[in-house]
Amino acid sequence: MLQIKDVTLQDVDALVVPVLEEQVALHEEINLLVTSKAFQGKEEELFVLPSLDATVKYTLYVGLGKLEDFTSESFKKAIATAVKKAKSLKAKTVGINLCVNEKLCVGSNVKNITEASLLGLYSFDKYKAQTEEKEAMTIYISGVPQEKQERAHQVLEESKNTVDGVILARDLTNEPSNAIYPETLARKVVEIFKDTDVEVEVLDEKQIEEFGMKAFLAVGQSSTHKPRLMVMRYRGEAAGSETLGLVGKGLTYDTGGYSLKPTDSMKTMHSDMGGAAAVIGAMYAIGKNKAKKNVTAVVAACENVIAPDSYKPGDIIGSMAGKTIEIGNTDAEGRLTLADAVTYIIEKEKVNKVIDVATLTGAVLVALGTEYTGVVTNNEEFYNELTTVAEKTGERFWKLPSCKEFAKLNKSTVADLKNIGGRNAGTITAGLFVGEFVKDLPWLHLDIAGTAWSDVCEGYVSKGGTGVPVKTLYGLVATPCPCSHQKDK
Ligand code: BES
Ligand code: ZN
Ligand code: ZN
């Protein structure tokens, strides 16, 4: 639980005091620590000062570094570290002081503290025996001035809903494939949006067949867990206005099919629906916050497994758009499901812009590592919109080049397209394959194979699903803050 309320150490088990290097000397009680160099306010420094009176209480001084290097991201990391420490000290009530300065206004403080503490405390442990009683921590954001109270409460509400969307995406991504497969994912989606402004429609295999989604079916039809197409519609604007289309790759498991993956690369492939999880999480935040835009999301969920009737390398398959595709590798399955999902969202849902989000290529990890989501686009302006929002959310994107020479690599000699473009530029050719189906609409392809999953728990990122890029997708449809909400850019 998170509240805005002024507290002192008397009122809580632990009080988090974020301090910039320049501010350390102002805190009388820790001045000696500066002299002894035990705490200087440097980034990632944490000093726990216990007071052992009648009850044990802690002041957690957390360093923010120098003001000139200070950003929302460094602030969030510091807060997450401190809150996790408070948890390990068994604190049940925690106060967090604001750090208002020329780079961070009160609203941004509230937003960052909400994200950092709630996401920092997240862990996926529902399948473990609970050794100790789980009691939720109560966190108080302390120091909001009277005149900023109303705005702070608005920001808190909006941030909590966005964080819930991120956590939803993390949970869905972390669930193993024996729990989340197309049918159970569809059931979950129906349940999640039951009492919200987001309308859900689920199409089964027969209906998918009627739409002619042959590429999607080629990937998913041989599994005992049959494919499902999920459509989520949110209307925040008057009829006749534009609709943004979100498409999420929804492979609830990717073995690679007959082009089988080695065990080590296969074992986290329950997270191959990270794109689907992100668009579902974003729709949740959009609906809860009653965004003033129209958004439709589509997830083509299926499992890529080996069965007697699975598709095979060398097969030539069809697609909803009518293009034929030569299969070069059954492990390049994501682009096949996306091709039909994109065609569906354009033709049947009549969206005006498309963003597809997919754990599409191992190549994006080679190119950009785990910090940057790779982007392929046909529209510079749309990309700039994305990066403007991303500067505020802290999620990072990087555009790859996409000239027509790359698109040529997806041409087949026996069909209209082939599903592998060769060894080179794997992320670009995969993206451009999807691009063959977006017609002339403004389009962004986000390859999150490197950013949707984390092997380590660090700052406010937990091990497993990260929930990237829920915050940025939400940010694209949210109403920008009226004040200079975040001043560090
Ligand atoms: N789901 C994988 C991509 C992936 C790799 C996601 C690592 C997360 C982490 C995708 O379906 C895949 O297997 N892509 C192939 C494409 C290749 C066969 C052209 C790849 O990247 O190796
Ligand atoms: Zn694959
Ligand atoms: Zn895949």
Coordinates of C-alpha atoms and ligand atoms in Angstrom, one line a residue:
M1 CA 0.0 0.0 0.0
L2 CA 1.2 3.4 -0.9
Q3 CA 0.0 6.7 0.5
I4 CA 0.8 10.4 0.6
K5 CA 1.3 11.3 4.2
D6 CA 3.9 13.3 6.2
V7 CA 5.8 11.0 8.6
T8 CA 8.9 11.1 10.8
L9 CA 11.0 8.3 12.1
Q10 CA 8.6 8.2 15.2
D11 CA 5.7 7.0 12.9
V12 CA 7.4 4.3 10.9
D13 CA 9.8 1.3 11.1
A14 CA 12.1 2.8 8.5
L15 CA 12.6 6.2 7.0
V16 CA 14.2 6.5 3.6
V17 CA 16.2 9.8 3.2
P18 CA 17.5 10.3 -0.3
V19 CA 20.5 12.7 -0.4
L20 CA 22.5 14.3 -3.1
E21 CA 26.2 14.7 -2.5
E22 CA 25.7 18.4 -2.2
Q23 CA 23.1 17.9 0.5
V24 CA 25.0 15.6 2.8
A25 CA 26.5 18.4 4.9
L26 CA 23.0 19.8 5.5
H27 CA 22.0 16.7 7.4
E28 CA 23.5 17.3 10.8
E29 CA 23.1 13.8 12.1
I30 CA 25.3 12.3 9.3
N31 CA 27.9 15.0 9.1
L32 CA 30.4 12.8 10.9
L33 CA 29.9 10.0 8.3
V34 CA 31.1 12.4 5.6
T35 CA 34.2 13.2 7.6
S36 CA 34.9 9.5 8.1
K37 CA 33.9 8.8 4.4
A38 CA 31.3 6.2 5.6
F39 CA 28.6 7.9 3.6
Q40 CA 29.2 10.7 1.1
G41 CA 25.9 10.7 -0.8
K42 CA 27.5 9.0 -3.9
E43 CA 25.3 7.1 -6.3
E44 CA 24.4 3.5 -5.0
E45 CA 25.6 4.3 -1.5
L46 CA 23.3 3.2 1.3
F47 CA 23.8 3.8 5.0
V48 CA 21.6 2.2 7.6
L49 CA 21.4 4.1 10.9
P50 CA 19.6 2.1 13.6
S51 CA 18.1 3.7 16.6
L52 CA 17.6 1.2 19.3
D53 CA 15.3 2.9 21.7
A54 CA 12.1 1.2 22.9
T55 CA 11.6 -0.2 19.4
V56 CA 14.1 -0.8 16.6
K57 CA 13.8 1.9 13.9
Y58 CA 16.1 2.6 10.9
T59 CA 17.0 5.7 9.0
L60 CA 18.1 4.7 5.5
Y61 CA 20.3 7.3 3.9
V62 CA 20.6 6.6 0.2
G63 CA 23.0 8.4 -2.0
L64 CA 21.9 10.2 -5.2
G65 CA 25.3 11.3 -6.5
K66 CA 25.9 14.8 -7.8
L67 CA 23.1 17.0 -9.0
E68 CA 24.6 17.5 -12.4
D69 CA 24.5 13.7 -13.0
F70 CA 21.1 13.2 -11.3
T71 CA 18.2 11.7 -13.4
S72 CA 14.9 10.1 -12.8
E73 CA 16.5 6.8 -13.4
S74 CA 19.2 7.2 -10.8
F75 CA 16.6 8.4 -8.4
K76 CA 14.4 5.3 -9.0
K77 CA 17.4 2.9 -8.6
A78 CA 18.3 4.5 -5.3
I79 CA 14.7 4.4 -4.0
A80 CA 14.3 0.7 -5.1
T81 CA 17.6 -0.2 -3.3
A82 CA 16.5 1.5 -0.1
V83 CA 13.0 0.0 -0.1
K84 CA 14.4 -3.5 -0.7
K85 CA 16.8 -2.9 2.2
A86 CA 13.8 -1.9 4.4
K87 CA 12.1 -5.1 3.4
S88 CA 15.1 -7.2 4.4
L89 CA 15.1 -5.4 7.8
K90 CA 11.5 -6.5 8.2
A91 CA 10.1 -3.0 8.2
K92 CA 6.4 -3.0 7.8
T93 CA 5.9 0.7 7.6
V94 CA 8.3 2.8 5.6
G95 CA 8.4 6.6 5.0
I96 CA 10.1 8.0 1.9
N97 CA 11.2 11.6 1.8
L98 CA 10.9 13.5 -1.5
C99 CA 14.0 14.9 -3.2
V100 CA 12.7 18.1 -4.9
N101 CA 15.3 20.0 -6.8
E102 CA 15.7 21.9 -10.1
K103 CA 15.6 18.7 -12.0
L104 CA 12.7 16.9 -10.3
C105 CA 9.4 18.4 -9.4
V106 CA 7.0 17.1 -6.7
G107 CA 4.9 15.2 -9.3
S108 CA 7.9 13.5 -10.8
N109 CA 9.0 12.6 -7.3
V110 CA 5.7 10.9 -6.6
K111 CA 5.7 9.1 -9.9
N112 CA 9.3 7.8 -9.5
I113 CA 8.8 6.8 -5.9
T114 CA 5.7 4.9 -6.8
E115 CA 7.3 3.1 -9.7
A116 CA 10.6 2.4 -7.9
S117 CA 9.1 1.1 -4.7
L118 CA 6.3 -1.1 -6.1
L119 CA 8.3 -2.5 -8.9
G120 CA 11.4 -2.9 -6.7
L121 CA 9.4 -5.0 -4.2
Y122 CA 8.0 -7.2 -7.0
S123 CA 9.0 -10.9 -7.1
F124 CA 7.5 -13.9 -8.8
D125 CA 7.4 -16.5 -6.0
K126 CA 3.8 -17.8 -6.1
Y127 CA 5.1 -21.4 -6.8
K128 CA 7.4 -21.4 -3.8
A129 CA 6.4 -22.7 -0.3
Q130 CA 5.9 -19.5 1.7
T131 CA 8.3 -19.8 4.6
E132 CA 7.3 -16.6 6.3
E133 CA 4.0 -14.8 6.5
K134 CA 3.7 -12.3 3.7
E135 CA 2.6 -9.0 5.0
A136 CA 2.4 -6.1 2.7
M137 CA 4.5 -3.1 3.4
T138 CA 2.8 0.2 3.9
I139 CA 4.8 3.1 2.3
Y140 CA 4.2 6.8 3.0
I141 CA 5.4 9.4 0.6
S142 CA 6.4 12.2 2.9
G143 CA 7.0 15.9 2.4
V144 CA 4.4 16.9 -0.3
P145 CA 3.7 20.6 0.3
Q146 CA 0.1 21.7 0.8
E147 CA -0.3 23.4 -2.6
K148 CA 0.9 20.3 -4.4
Q149 CA -1.3 17.8 -2.6
E150 CA -4.1 17.6 -5.2
R151 CA -1.6 17.1 -8.1
A152 CA 0.4 14.6 -6.1
H153 CA -2.7 12.5 -5.5
Q154 CA -3.6 12.5 -9.2
V155 CA 0.0 11.4 -10.1
L156 CA -0.1 8.7 -7.4
E157 CA -3.3 7.2 -8.8
E158 CA -2.1 7.3 -12.4
S159 CA 1.3 5.9 -11.5
K160 CA -0.2 3.1 -9.4
N161 CA -2.4 2.0 -12.4
T162 CA 0.5 2.1 -14.7
V163 CA 2.6 0.0 -12.3
D164 CA -0.2 -2.5 -12.1
G165 CA 0.0 -2.8 -15.9
V166 CA 3.7 -3.4 -15.6
I167 CA 3.2 -6.0 -12.9
L168 CA 0.5 -7.7 -14.9
A169 CA 2.9 -7.9 -17.8
R170 CA 5.7 -9.3 -15.6
D171 CA 3.3 -11.9 -14.1
L172 CA 2.1 -13.1 -17.4
T173 CA 5.6 -13.3 -18.8
N174 CA 6.9 -15.2 -15.8
E175 CA 4.1 -17.8 -15.7
P176 CA 5.4 -21.1 -17.2
S177 CA 3.9 -22.6 -20.4
N178 CA 2.0 -25.3 -18.5
A179 CA 0.0 -22.5 -16.7
I180 CA -0.3 -20.0 -19.5
Y181 CA -1.1 -21.3 -23.0
P182 CA -3.4 -19.7 -25.5
E183 CA -6.7 -20.8 -23.9
T184 CA -5.7 -19.9 -20.4
L185 CA -4.2 -16.6 -21.5
A186 CA -7.5 -15.8 -23.3
R187 CA -9.4 -16.7 -20.1
K188 CA -7.1 -14.5 -18.0
V189 CA -7.6 -11.5 -20.4
V190 CA -11.4 -11.9 -20.2
E191 CA -11.1 -11.9 -16.4
I192 CA -8.7 -9.0 -16.2
F193 CA -10.9 -6.7 -18.3
K194 CA -14.2 -7.9 -16.9
D195 CA -15.1 -4.7 -15.0
T196 CA -13.1 -2.2 -17.0
D197 CA -13.8 0.0 -20.1
V198 CA -11.8 -2.4 -22.3
E199 CA -14.0 -4.7 -24.3
V200 CA -12.5 -8.1 -25.0
E201 CA -13.3 -10.6 -27.9
V202 CA -11.7 -14.0 -28.1
L203 CA -11.7 -15.9 -31.4
D204 CA -11.1 -19.7 -31.4
E205 CA -9.4 -21.8 -34.1
K206 CA -12.4 -22.1 -36.3
Q207 CA -13.0 -18.4 -36.4
I208 CA -9.3 -17.8 -37.0
E209 CA -9.5 -20.2 -39.9
E210 CA -12.5 -18.3 -41.3
F211 CA -10.4 -15.1 -41.4
G212 CA -7.9 -17.0 -43.5
M213 CA -5.0 -16.5 -41.0
K214 CA -3.0 -19.3 -42.6
A215 CA 0.4 -18.1 -41.4
F216 CA -0.7 -17.8 -37.8
L217 CA -2.3 -21.3 -38.0
A218 CA 0.7 -22.9 -39.6
V219 CA 2.7 -22.1 -36.5
G220 CA 0.1 -22.9 -33.9
Q221 CA -2.3 -25.5 -35.1
S222 CA -0.3 -28.7 -34.4
S223 CA -0.1 -28.1 -30.6
T224 CA -2.7 -29.7 -28.3
H225 CA -3.1 -26.2 -27.0
K226 CA -5.0 -24.6 -29.8
P227 CA -4.4 -21.0 -31.0
R228 CA -6.6 -18.1 -29.8
L229 CA -6.9 -14.5 -31.2
M230 CA -7.6 -11.9 -28.5
V231 CA -8.9 -8.5 -29.4
M232 CA -9.1 -5.7 -26.8
R233 CA -10.9 -2.4 -27.7
Y234 CA -10.8 0.8 -25.7
R235 CA -12.6 3.9 -26.8
G236 CA -11.6 7.1 -25.1
E237 CA -12.4 9.5 -27.9
A238 CA -15.4 10.3 -30.0
A239 CA -16.3 8.0 -32.9
G240 CA -14.6 8.9 -36.1
S241 CA -11.3 9.8 -34.4
E242 CA -8.1 7.8 -35.0
T243 CA -7.4 4.5 -33.4
L244 CA -3.9 3.2 -32.4
G245 CA -3.4 -0.5 -33.0
L246 CA -1.1 -2.5 -30.7
V247 CA -0.1 -6.0 -31.7
G248 CA 1.8 -8.3 -29.3
K249 CA 3.7 -11.5 -30.2
G250 CA 2.0 -14.2 -28.2
L251 CA 4.1 -17.4 -28.4
T252 CA 3.2 -19.0 -25.1
Y253 CA 6.1 -21.3 -25.8
D254 CA 8.7 -21.5 -28.6
T255 CA 10.6 -24.7 -28.9
G256 CA 11.7 -23.7 -32.4
G257 CA 9.6 -26.4 -33.9
Y258 CA 11.4 -28.8 -36.2
S259 CA 14.2 -26.2 -36.3
L260 CA 14.5 -27.2 -32.7
K261 CA 16.2 -24.9 -30.2
P262 CA 19.0 -26.2 -27.9
T263 CA 17.9 -26.7 -24.3
D264 CA 19.7 -23.6 -23.0
S265 CA 18.1 -21.2 -25.4
M266 CA 14.7 -23.0 -25.0
K267 CA 14.3 -22.9 -21.3
T268 CA 13.0 -19.3 -21.0
M269 CA 10.8 -19.5 -24.1
H270 CA 7.6 -19.3 -22.0
S271 CA 8.5 -15.6 -22.1
D272 CA 8.0 -15.5 -25.9
M273 CA 4.7 -13.9 -25.2
G274 CA 6.4 -10.9 -23.6
G275 CA 5.0 -8.7 -26.4
A276 CA 1.5 -9.9 -25.8
A277 CA 2.0 -9.4 -22.0
A278 CA 3.2 -5.8 -22.7
V279 CA 0.2 -4.8 -24.8
I280 CA -2.2 -6.4 -22.3
G281 CA -0.5 -4.5 -19.5
A282 CA -0.6 -1.3 -21.5
M283 CA -4.3 -1.8 -22.2
Y284 CA -4.9 -2.3 -18.5
A285 CA -3.2 1.0 -17.7
I286 CA -5.0 2.8 -20.5
G287 CA -8.4 1.5 -19.3
K288 CA -7.8 2.2 -15.6
N289 CA -6.5 5.7 -16.3
K290 CA -9.3 6.4 -18.7
A291 CA -7.0 7.7 -21.4
K292 CA -8.5 10.0 -24.0
K293 CA -7.5 8.1 -27.1
N294 CA -8.9 5.1 -29.0
V295 CA -6.7 2.0 -28.8
T296 CA -7.2 -1.6 -30.1
A297 CA -4.9 -4.4 -29.2
V298 CA -4.5 -7.8 -30.8
V299 CA -2.7 -10.9 -29.6
A300 CA -2.3 -14.0 -31.8
A301 CA -1.5 -16.6 -29.1
C302 CA -0.1 -20.0 -30.0
E303 CA 2.5 -22.6 -29.2
N304 CA 5.4 -23.5 -31.5
V305 CA 6.0 -27.3 -30.9
I306 CA 6.9 -30.5 -32.7
A307 CA 4.0 -32.7 -33.7
P308 CA 3.3 -35.1 -36.6
D309 CA 1.4 -32.3 -38.5
S310 CA 3.7 -29.4 -37.6
Y311 CA 4.9 -27.1 -40.4
K312 CA 8.4 -27.9 -41.7
P313 CA 11.3 -26.1 -43.3
G314 CA 10.6 -26.0 -47.0
D315 CA 6.8 -25.7 -46.6
I316 CA 5.1 -23.0 -48.5
I317 CA 2.2 -21.4 -46.6
G318 CA -0.4 -18.7 -47.2
S319 CA -1.4 -15.7 -45.1
M320 CA -4.5 -13.6 -44.4
A321 CA -3.1 -10.9 -46.7
G322 CA -2.9 -13.4 -49.5
K323 CA 0.9 -13.4 -49.8
T324 CA 2.6 -16.8 -49.9
I325 CA 5.6 -17.6 -47.6
E326 CA 8.4 -20.1 -47.9
I327 CA 9.5 -21.5 -44.6
G328 CA 13.2 -21.4 -44.2
N329 CA 13.2 -22.0 -40.5
T330 CA 10.4 -23.0 -38.2
D331 CA 12.0 -21.0 -35.4
A332 CA 11.3 -17.8 -37.2
E333 CA 7.7 -18.2 -36.2
G334 CA 7.0 -14.9 -34.6
R335 CA 6.9 -12.9 -37.8
L336 CA 4.4 -15.4 -39.3
T337 CA 1.9 -14.9 -36.4
L338 CA 2.5 -11.1 -36.5
A339 CA 1.9 -10.9 -40.3
D340 CA -1.6 -12.2 -39.8
A341 CA -2.2 -10.2 -36.6
V342 CA -1.2 -7.0 -38.3
T343 CA -3.4 -7.8 -41.3
Y344 CA -6.3 -8.5 -39.0
I345 CA -5.9 -5.3 -37.0
I346 CA -5.7 -3.2 -40.2
E347 CA -8.4 -4.9 -42.2
K348 CA -10.9 -5.8 -39.5
E349 CA -10.3 -3.3 -36.7
K350 CA -9.5 -0.4 -39.1
V351 CA -6.7 1.1 -37.0
N352 CA -4.8 4.1 -38.3
K353 CA -1.4 3.4 -36.9
V354 CA 0.3 0.2 -35.8
I355 CA 2.9 -0.7 -33.1
D356 CA 3.9 -4.3 -32.9
V357 CA 5.8 -5.5 -29.9
A358 CA 7.7 -8.8 -30.1
T359 CA 10.4 -11.0 -28.6
L360 CA 11.4 -11.6 -32.2
T361 CA 15.1 -12.1 -32.7
G362 CA 18.2 -13.3 -30.8
A363 CA 20.1 -10.9 -33.1
V364 CA 18.7 -7.9 -31.2
L365 CA 20.6 -9.1 -28.1
V366 CA 23.8 -9.2 -30.1
A367 CA 23.2 -5.7 -31.5
L368 CA 21.8 -3.8 -28.5
G369 CA 22.1 -6.1 -25.5
T370 CA 19.6 -5.9 -22.7
E371 CA 19.2 -2.1 -22.3
Y372 CA 17.8 -1.0 -25.7
T373 CA 14.7 -2.2 -27.5
G374 CA 15.4 -2.4 -31.3
V375 CA 13.0 -0.4 -33.5
V376 CA 12.2 -0.8 -37.2
T377 CA 9.9 1.8 -38.6
N378 CA 8.5 3.4 -41.8
N379 CA 7.8 6.7 -40.2
E380 CA 10.3 9.1 -38.6
E381 CA 7.7 11.3 -37.0
F382 CA 6.1 8.3 -35.2
Y383 CA 9.5 7.2 -34.0
N384 CA 10.2 10.7 -32.6
E385 CA 6.9 10.5 -30.7
L386 CA 8.1 7.2 -29.2
T387 CA 11.5 8.5 -28.1
T388 CA 10.0 11.7 -26.7
V389 CA 7.8 9.6 -24.4
A390 CA 10.6 7.2 -23.7
E391 CA 12.8 9.9 -22.3
K392 CA 10.2 10.4 -19.6
T393 CA 9.5 6.7 -18.9
G394 CA 13.2 5.7 -18.8
E395 CA 12.7 2.8 -21.3
R396 CA 15.3 2.9 -24.0
F397 CA 14.8 2.4 -27.8
W398 CA 17.2 2.5 -30.7
K399 CA 16.2 2.7 -34.4
L400 CA 17.9 0.4 -36.9
P401 CA 18.3 1.3 -40.5
S402 CA 15.7 -0.1 -42.9
C403 CA 16.4 0.6 -46.6
K404 CA 14.9 -1.4 -49.4
E405 CA 18.0 -3.5 -49.9
F406 CA 17.3 -5.1 -46.6
A407 CA 13.7 -5.8 -47.6
K408 CA 15.0 -7.7 -50.7
L409 CA 16.5 -10.3 -48.4
N410 CA 13.0 -11.5 -47.5
K411 CA 12.1 -12.4 -51.1
S412 CA 11.8 -16.0 -52.0
T413 CA 12.4 -17.7 -55.4
V414 CA 9.4 -20.0 -54.9
A415 CA 6.9 -17.8 -53.0
D416 CA 6.2 -14.1 -52.4
L417 CA 8.3 -14.0 -49.2
K418 CA 10.5 -16.3 -47.1
N419 CA 10.6 -16.2 -43.3
I420 CA 14.3 -15.9 -42.9
G421 CA 16.4 -13.2 -44.5
G422 CA 19.8 -14.9 -44.0
R423 CA 22.5 -14.5 -41.4
N424 CA 23.0 -10.8 -41.7
A425 CA 20.9 -8.0 -40.2
G426 CA 18.6 -10.5 -38.6
T427 CA 16.6 -8.0 -36.5
I428 CA 16.1 -5.7 -39.5
T429 CA 14.9 -8.4 -41.9
A430 CA 12.6 -9.8 -39.2
G431 CA 11.1 -6.4 -38.7
L432 CA 10.8 -5.7 -42.4
F433 CA 9.0 -9.0 -42.9
V434 CA 6.2 -7.7 -40.6
G435 CA 6.5 -4.4 -42.4
E436 CA 5.4 -6.2 -45.6
F437 CA 1.9 -6.4 -44.0
V438 CA 1.4 -2.9 -42.6
K439 CA 0.4 -1.3 -46.0
D440 CA 1.2 2.5 -45.8
L441 CA 0.2 3.1 -42.2
P442 CA 2.6 4.7 -39.8
W443 CA 4.3 1.7 -38.1
L444 CA 6.7 0.9 -35.3
H445 CA 8.2 -2.5 -34.7
L446 CA 9.6 -3.0 -31.3
D447 CA 11.9 -6.0 -30.9
I448 CA 12.0 -6.7 -27.1
A449 CA 13.9 -10.0 -27.2
G450 CA 16.7 -8.3 -25.2
T451 CA 14.6 -6.1 -22.9
A452 CA 11.6 -8.2 -22.0
W453 CA 13.5 -10.5 -19.7
S454 CA 16.2 -10.0 -17.1
D455 CA 18.5 -12.6 -15.7
V456 CA 19.3 -10.5 -12.7
C457 CA 17.4 -8.6 -10.0
E458 CA 18.7 -5.0 -10.0
G459 CA 17.2 -1.7 -8.9
Y460 CA 13.5 -1.8 -9.8
V461 CA 14.0 -4.6 -12.3
S462 CA 13.2 -8.0 -11.0
K463 CA 14.6 -11.3 -12.3
G464 CA 12.4 -12.6 -15.1
G465 CA 9.8 -10.6 -17.1
T466 CA 10.5 -6.8 -17.0
G467 CA 7.2 -5.5 -18.3
V468 CA 9.0 -3.5 -21.0
P469 CA 7.6 -1.4 -22.8
V470 CA 4.3 -1.0 -20.9
K471 CA 5.2 2.4 -19.5
T472 CA 6.1 3.8 -22.9
L473 CA 3.0 2.3 -24.7
Y474 CA 0.8 3.9 -22.0
G475 CA 2.8 7.2 -22.2
L476 CA 2.0 7.4 -26.0
V477 CA -1.8 7.6 -25.2
A478 CA -1.7 9.4 -21.9
T479 CA -2.4 13.1 -21.5
P480 CA 1.0 14.8 -20.9
C481 CA 1.4 16.5 -17.6
P482 CA 0.3 20.1 -17.6
C483 CA 3.3 21.3 -15.5
S484 CA 6.9 20.6 -16.5
H485 CA 6.3 17.2 -14.9
Q486 CA 9.8 16.0 -15.2
K487 CA 12.6 18.5 -15.5
D488 CA 15.6 16.3 -16.0
K489 CA 15.6 16.2 -19.8
Ligands
BES1 N1 11.6 -16.2 -29.8 C1 12.8 -16.2 -30.6 C2 13.7 -15.0 -30.3 C3 14.3 -14.8 -29.0 C4 15.6 -15.1 -28.8 C5 13.5 -14.3 -27.9 C6 16.2 -14.9 -27.5 C7 14.1 -14.1 -26.7 C8 15.4 -14.4 -26.5 C9 12.4 -16.2 -32.1 O1 11.3 -16.9 -32.4 C10 13.5 -17.0 -32.8 O2 13.8 -18.1 -32.5 N2 14.2 -16.3 -33.7 C11 15.3 -16.8 -34.4 C12 15.2 -16.4 -35.9 C13 16.1 -17.0 -36.8 C14 15.7 -18.5 -37.0 C15 16.0 -16.3 -38.2 C16 16.6 -16.4 -33.8 O3 16.7 -15.2 -33.4 O4 17.5 -17.2 -33.7
ZN2 ZN 11.4 -19.0 -32.7
ZN3 ZN 9.8 -16.9 -30.9

